[in-house]
CSV table of C-alpha atoms in Angstrom, one decimal:
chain,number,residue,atom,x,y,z
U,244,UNK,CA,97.7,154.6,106.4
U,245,UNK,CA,98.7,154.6,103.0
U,246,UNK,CA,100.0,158.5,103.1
U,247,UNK,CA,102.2,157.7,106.7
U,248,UNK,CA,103.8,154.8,104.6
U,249,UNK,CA,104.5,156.2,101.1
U,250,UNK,CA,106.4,159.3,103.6
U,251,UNK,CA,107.9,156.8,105.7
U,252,UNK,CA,106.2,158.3,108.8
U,253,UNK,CA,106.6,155.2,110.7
U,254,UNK,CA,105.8,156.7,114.2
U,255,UNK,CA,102.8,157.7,113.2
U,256,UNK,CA,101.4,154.4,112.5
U,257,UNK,CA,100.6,153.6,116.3
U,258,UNK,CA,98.9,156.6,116.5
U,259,UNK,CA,96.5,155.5,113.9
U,260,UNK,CA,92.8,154.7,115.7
U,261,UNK,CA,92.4,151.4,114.1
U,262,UNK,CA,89.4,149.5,114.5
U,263,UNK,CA,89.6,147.7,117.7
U,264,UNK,CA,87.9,144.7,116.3
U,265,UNK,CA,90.9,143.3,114.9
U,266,UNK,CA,94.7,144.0,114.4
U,267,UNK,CA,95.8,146.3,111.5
U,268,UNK,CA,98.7,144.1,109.8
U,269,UNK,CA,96.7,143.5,107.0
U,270,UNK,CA,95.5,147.0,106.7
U,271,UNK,CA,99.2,147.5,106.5
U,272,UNK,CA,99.6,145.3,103.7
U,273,UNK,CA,97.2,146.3,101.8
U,274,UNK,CA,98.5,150.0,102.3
U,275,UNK,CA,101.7,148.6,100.8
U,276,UNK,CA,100.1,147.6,97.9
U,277,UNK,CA,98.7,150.5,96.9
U,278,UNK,CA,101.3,153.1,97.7
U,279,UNK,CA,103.4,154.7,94.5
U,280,UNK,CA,100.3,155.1,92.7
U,281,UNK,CA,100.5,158.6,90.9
U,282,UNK,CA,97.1,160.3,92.3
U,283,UNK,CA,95.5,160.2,96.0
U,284,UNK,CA,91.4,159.7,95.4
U,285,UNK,CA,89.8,160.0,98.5
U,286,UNK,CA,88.4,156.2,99.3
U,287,UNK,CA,84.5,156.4,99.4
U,288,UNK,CA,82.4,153.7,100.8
U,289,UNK,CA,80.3,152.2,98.1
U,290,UNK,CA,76.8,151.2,98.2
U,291,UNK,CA,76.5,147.1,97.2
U,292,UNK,CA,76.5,146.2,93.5
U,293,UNK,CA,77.1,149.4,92.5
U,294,UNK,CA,80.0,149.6,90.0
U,295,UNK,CA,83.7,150.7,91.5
U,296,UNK,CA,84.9,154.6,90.2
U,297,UNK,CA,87.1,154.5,87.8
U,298,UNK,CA,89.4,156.9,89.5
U,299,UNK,CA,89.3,153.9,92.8
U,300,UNK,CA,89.9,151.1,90.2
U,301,UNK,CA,93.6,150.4,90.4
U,302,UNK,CA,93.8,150.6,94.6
U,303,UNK,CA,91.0,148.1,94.2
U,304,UNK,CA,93.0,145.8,91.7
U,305,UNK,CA,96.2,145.9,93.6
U,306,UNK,CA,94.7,145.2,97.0
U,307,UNK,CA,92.6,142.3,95.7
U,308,UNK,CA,95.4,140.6,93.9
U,309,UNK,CA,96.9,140.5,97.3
U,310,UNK,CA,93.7,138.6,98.8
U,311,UNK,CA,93.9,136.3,95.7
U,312,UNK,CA,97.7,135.5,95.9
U,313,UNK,CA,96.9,134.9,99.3
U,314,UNK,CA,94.0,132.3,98.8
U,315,UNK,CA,95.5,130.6,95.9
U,316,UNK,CA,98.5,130.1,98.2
U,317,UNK,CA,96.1,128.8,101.4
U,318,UNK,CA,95.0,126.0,98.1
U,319,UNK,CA,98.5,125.2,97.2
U,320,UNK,CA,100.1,124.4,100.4
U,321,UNK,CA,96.8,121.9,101.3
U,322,UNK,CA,97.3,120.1,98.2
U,323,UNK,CA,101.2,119.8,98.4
U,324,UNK,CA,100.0,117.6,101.3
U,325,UNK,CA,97.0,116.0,100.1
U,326,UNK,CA,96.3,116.8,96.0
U,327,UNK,CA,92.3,116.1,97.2
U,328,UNK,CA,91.9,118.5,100.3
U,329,UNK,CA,93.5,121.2,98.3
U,330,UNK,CA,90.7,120.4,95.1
U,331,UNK,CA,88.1,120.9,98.2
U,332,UNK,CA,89.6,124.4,99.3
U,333,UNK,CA,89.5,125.2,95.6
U,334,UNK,CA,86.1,124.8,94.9
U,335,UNK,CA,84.7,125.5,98.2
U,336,UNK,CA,82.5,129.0,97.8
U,337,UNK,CA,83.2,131.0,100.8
U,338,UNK,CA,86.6,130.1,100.0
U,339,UNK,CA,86.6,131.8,97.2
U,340,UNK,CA,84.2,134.7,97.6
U,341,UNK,CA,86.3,135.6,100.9
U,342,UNK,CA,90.0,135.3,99.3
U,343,UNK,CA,89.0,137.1,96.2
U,344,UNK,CA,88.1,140.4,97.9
U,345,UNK,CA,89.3,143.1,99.8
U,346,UNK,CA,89.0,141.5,102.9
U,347,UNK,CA,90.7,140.7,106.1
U,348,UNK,CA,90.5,136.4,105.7
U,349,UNK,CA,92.7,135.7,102.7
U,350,UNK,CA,96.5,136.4,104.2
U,351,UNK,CA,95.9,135.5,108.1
U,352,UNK,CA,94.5,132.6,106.4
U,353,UNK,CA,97.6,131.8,103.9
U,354,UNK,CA,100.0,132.3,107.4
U,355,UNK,CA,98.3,129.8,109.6
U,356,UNK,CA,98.1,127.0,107.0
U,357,UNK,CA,102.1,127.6,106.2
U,358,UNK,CA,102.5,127.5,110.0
U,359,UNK,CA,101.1,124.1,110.3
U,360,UNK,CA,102.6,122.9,107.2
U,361,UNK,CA,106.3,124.2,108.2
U,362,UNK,CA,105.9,122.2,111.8
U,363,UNK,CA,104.5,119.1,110.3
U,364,UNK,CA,107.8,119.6,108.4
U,365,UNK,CA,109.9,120.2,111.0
U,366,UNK,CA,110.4,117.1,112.9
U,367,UNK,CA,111.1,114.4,110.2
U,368,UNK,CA,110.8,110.6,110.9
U,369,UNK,CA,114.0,108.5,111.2
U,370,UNK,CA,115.1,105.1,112.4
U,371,UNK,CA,113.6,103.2,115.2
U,372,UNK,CA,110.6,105.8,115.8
U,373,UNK,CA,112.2,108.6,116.6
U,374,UNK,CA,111.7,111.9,114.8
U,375,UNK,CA,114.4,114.6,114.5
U,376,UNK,CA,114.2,118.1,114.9
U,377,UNK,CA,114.5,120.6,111.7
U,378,UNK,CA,115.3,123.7,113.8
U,379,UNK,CA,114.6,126.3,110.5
U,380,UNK,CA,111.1,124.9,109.9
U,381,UNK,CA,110.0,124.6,113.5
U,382,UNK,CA,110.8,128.6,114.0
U,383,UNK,CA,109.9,129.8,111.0
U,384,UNK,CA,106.4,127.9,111.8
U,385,UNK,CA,106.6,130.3,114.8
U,386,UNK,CA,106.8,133.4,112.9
U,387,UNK,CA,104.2,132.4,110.4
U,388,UNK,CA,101.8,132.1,113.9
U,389,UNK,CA,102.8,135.7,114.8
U,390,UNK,CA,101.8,136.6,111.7
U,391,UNK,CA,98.6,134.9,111.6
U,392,UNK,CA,96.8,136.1,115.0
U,393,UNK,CA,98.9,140.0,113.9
U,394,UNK,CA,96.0,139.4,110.9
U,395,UNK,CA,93.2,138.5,112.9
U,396,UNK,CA,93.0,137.2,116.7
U,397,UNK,CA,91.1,134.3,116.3
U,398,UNK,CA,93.8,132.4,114.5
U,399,UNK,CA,95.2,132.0,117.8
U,400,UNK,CA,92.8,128.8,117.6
U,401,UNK,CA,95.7,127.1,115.5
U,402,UNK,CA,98.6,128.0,117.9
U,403,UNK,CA,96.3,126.1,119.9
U,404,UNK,CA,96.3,123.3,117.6
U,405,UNK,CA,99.9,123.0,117.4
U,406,UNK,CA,100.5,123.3,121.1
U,407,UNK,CA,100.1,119.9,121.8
U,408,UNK,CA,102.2,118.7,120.0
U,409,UNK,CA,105.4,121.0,120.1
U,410,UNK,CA,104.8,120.4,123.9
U,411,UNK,CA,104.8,116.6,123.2
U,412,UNK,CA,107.7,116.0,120.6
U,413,UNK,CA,109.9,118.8,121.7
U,414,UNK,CA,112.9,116.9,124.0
U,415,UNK,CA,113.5,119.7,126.2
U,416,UNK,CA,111.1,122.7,127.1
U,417,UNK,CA,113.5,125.3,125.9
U,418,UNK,CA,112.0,124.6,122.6
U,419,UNK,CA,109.0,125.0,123.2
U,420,UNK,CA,109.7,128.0,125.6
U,421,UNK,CA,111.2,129.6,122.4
U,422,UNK,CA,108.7,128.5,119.7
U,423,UNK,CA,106.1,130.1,121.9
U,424,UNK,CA,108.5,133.3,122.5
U,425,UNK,CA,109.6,134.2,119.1
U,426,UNK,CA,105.5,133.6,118.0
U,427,UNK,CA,104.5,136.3,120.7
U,428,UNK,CA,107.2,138.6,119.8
U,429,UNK,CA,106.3,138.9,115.8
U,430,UNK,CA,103.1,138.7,116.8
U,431,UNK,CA,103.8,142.5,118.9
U,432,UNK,CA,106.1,143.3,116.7
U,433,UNK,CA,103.7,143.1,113.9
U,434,UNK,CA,100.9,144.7,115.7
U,435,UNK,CA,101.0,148.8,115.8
U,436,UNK,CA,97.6,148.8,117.7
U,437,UNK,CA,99.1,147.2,121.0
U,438,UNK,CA,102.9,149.5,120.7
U,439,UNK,CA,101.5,152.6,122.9
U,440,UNK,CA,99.4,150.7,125.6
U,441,UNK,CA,99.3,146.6,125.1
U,442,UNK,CA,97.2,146.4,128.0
U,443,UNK,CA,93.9,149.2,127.0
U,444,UNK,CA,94.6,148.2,123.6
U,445,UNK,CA,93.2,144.4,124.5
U,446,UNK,CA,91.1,145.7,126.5
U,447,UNK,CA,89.0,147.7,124.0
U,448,UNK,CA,89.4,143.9,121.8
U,449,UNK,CA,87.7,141.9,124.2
U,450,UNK,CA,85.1,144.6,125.3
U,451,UNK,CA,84.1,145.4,121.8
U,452,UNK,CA,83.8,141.6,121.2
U,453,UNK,CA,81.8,140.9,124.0
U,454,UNK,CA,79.2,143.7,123.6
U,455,UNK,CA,79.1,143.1,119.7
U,456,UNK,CA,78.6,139.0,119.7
U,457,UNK,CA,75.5,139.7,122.8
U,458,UNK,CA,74.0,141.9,120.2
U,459,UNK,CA,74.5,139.5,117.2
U,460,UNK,CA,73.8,136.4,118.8
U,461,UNK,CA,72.4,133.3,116.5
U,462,UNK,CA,71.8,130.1,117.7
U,463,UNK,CA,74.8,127.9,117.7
U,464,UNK,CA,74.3,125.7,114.8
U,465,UNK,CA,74.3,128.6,112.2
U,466,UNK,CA,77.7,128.3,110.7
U,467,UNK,CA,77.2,124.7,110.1
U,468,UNK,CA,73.5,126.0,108.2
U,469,UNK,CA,76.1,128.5,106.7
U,470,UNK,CA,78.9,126.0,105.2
U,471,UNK,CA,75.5,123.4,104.2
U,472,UNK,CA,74.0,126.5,102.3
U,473,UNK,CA,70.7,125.4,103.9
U,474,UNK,CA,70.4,129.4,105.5
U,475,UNK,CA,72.4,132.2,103.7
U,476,UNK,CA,72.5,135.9,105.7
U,477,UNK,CA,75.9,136.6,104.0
U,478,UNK,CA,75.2,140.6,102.2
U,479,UNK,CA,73.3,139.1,99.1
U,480,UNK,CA,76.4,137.0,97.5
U,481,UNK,CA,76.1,135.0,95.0
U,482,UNK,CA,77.9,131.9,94.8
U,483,UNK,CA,78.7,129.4,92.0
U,484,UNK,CA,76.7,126.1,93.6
U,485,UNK,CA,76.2,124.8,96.9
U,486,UNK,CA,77.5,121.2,96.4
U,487,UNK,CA,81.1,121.6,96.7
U,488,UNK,CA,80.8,122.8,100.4
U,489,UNK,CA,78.4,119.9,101.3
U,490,UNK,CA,80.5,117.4,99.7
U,491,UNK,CA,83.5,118.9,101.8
U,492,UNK,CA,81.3,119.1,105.3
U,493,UNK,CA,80.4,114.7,104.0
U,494,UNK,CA,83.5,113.5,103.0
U,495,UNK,CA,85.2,115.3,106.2
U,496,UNK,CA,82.9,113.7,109.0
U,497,UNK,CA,84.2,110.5,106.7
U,498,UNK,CA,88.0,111.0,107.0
U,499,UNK,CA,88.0,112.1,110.8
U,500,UNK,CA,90.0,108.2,111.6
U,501,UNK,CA,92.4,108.7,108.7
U,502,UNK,CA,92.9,112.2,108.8
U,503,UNK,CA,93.8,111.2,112.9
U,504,UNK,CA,96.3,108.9,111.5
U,505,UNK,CA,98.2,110.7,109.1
U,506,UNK,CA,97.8,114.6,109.8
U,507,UNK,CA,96.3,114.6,113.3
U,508,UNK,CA,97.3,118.6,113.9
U,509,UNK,CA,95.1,118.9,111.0
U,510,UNK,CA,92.4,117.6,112.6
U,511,UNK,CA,92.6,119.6,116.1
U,512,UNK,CA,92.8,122.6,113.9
U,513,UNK,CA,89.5,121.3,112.5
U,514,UNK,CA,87.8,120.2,115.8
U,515,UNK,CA,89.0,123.0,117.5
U,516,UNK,CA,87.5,125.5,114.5
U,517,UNK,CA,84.4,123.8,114.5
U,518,UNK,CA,83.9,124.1,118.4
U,519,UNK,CA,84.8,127.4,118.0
U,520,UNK,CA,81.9,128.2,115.3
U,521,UNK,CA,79.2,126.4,117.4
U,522,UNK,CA,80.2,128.1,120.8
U,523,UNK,CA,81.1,131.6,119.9
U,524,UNK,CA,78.1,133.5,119.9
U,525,UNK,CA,78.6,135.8,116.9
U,526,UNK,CA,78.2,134.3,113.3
U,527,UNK,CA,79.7,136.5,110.6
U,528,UNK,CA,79.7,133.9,107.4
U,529,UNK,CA,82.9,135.0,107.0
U,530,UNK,CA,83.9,132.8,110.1
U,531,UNK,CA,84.2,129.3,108.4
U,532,UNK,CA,87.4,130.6,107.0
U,533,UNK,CA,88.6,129.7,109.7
U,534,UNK,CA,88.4,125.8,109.5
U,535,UNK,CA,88.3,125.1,106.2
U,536,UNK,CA,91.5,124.6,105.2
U,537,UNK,CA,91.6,121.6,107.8
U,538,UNK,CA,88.3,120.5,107.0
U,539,UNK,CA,89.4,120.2,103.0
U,540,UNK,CA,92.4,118.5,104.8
U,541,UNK,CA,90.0,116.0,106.2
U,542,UNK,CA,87.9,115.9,103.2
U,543,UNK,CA,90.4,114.8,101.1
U,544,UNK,CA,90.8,111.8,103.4
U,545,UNK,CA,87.5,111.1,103.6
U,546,UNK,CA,87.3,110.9,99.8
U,547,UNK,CA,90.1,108.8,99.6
U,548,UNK,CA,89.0,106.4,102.0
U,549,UNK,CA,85.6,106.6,99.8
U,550,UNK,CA,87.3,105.6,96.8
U,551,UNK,CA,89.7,103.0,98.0
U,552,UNK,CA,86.9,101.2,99.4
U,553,UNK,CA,84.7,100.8,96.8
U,554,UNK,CA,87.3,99.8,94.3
U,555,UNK,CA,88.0,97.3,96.6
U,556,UNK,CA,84.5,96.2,97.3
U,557,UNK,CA,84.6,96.0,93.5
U,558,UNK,CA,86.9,93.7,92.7
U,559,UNK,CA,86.0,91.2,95.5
């Protein structure tokens, strides 16, 4: 991937057998960031906790400061909204182990949460109750949802979340028509895998999940054991403590009402995560990624609510 890019053999890139698991845009980036390096070291898979070669260590550098940037981002855009949710998805362990490798979870993740921040900003309240329409944001929320499931399908969950509401506050269905348009068509466009033959190319997606997650089954609850820390099946990492992902998983059963109230795509996104951890029969522990940056939403709500009411309970 890296050698079609650096000779600008863009054809070529279609042709690529990428893993039909998931789309290759962030195979692409992190071919990006690794191209113009001087020498060409053959990439070797590498045995856990064994030490990178020093000949690998600058591909591994680049490519994982794109993962970080990526996760720092995800932390940055929660806490321009809520200072506490983004505190949550700071601390919060998978968060970090997962968006400070060479994975696929960090810059899906970064474009769905700056696709539901740039719709929340897109219709801003005026007078009487009405809301008006920022058309800039609203589409370039669209994009960032291309983007997203062009990282990795299941991000499609927060299209879902917004749905609902584009459908509800858009005044006439050519906005929605278009939101949902211009979201497919980066989404293709951004997606070399499905260029040749769209139709095999999801084909060999949904078959390869289906005969992967009946052979990898766990019982439904396991993510939830997963973000608790009460099981841990997730290749021998080691994390920093357990507490900061309880206290997350507490204080956002606590702020479900006032999350409702005040960021209620947030919370879809959350329910809609969650429901899709407890149903979906595989259980990577990679998968949370998924919800937590609208559970931390909900978190921070819940904490606020925590603290507002015992100060008040103490000065009465």
């Amino acid at each position: 991937m890296r050698q079609l890019i650096e000779r600008e053999q863009w054809a070529g890139i279609p042709q690529v057998p990428f893993n039909p698991e998931h789309p290759p845009l962030v195979k692409l980036a992190y071919g990006v960031a690794i191209t113009s390096l001087e020498r060409d070291p053959p990439i070797r898979p590498q045995a856990t906790g064994t030490r990178i070669p020093a000949e690998l260590r600058e591909e591994f550098r680049r490519a994982r400061l794109l993962s970080v940037a990526a996760g720092t981002a995800q932390v940055y855009l929660v806490a321009l909204l809520n200072p506490l949710a983004g505190l949550f998805l700071a601390i919060d362990s998978y968060h970090i182990r997962y968006t400070s490798e060479i994975m696929l979870e960090a810059i899906p993740g970064f474009f769905a949460v700056l696709a539901v921040v740039l719709f929340g900003a897109s219709w801003r309240p005026r007078e009487r109750g009405t809301r008006k329409l920022d058309a800039a944001y609203l589409y370039s929320s669209a994009v960032s949802i291309g983007l997203a499931v062009s990282g990795k399908y299941t991000y499609a969950l927060v299209a879902l979340a917004i749905l609902p509401f584009l459908l509800a506050r858009a005044a006439r269905w050519r906005v929605s028509v278009s939101y949902i348009a211009l979201a497919f068509l980066v989404f293709f466009a951004t997606n070399p895998a499905l260029w040749l033959d769209p139709l095999a190319g999801m084909a060999d997606t949904f078959s390869f999940h289906a005969r992967f997650s009946g052979e990898n089954a766990r019982a439904w609850w396991h993510p939830l054991a997963l973000m608790a820390h009460t099981v841990h099946d997730d290749h021998h990492a080691a994390y920093f403590a357990a507490w900061p992902d309880r206290l997350l998983l507490l204080f956002a059963a606590v702020g479900i009402v006032r999350t409702a109230r005040h960021r209620p795509t947030w919370l879809v996104w959350a329910l809609l995560g969650v429901a899709f951890l407890v149903t979906w029969p595989t259980k990577w522990a990679h998968y949370p990624l998924l919800a937590l940056p609208a559970l931390a939403m909900c978190a921070g709500y819940g904490l606020a609510w925590c603290a507002e009411t015992l100060a008040a309970t103490w000065r009465r």
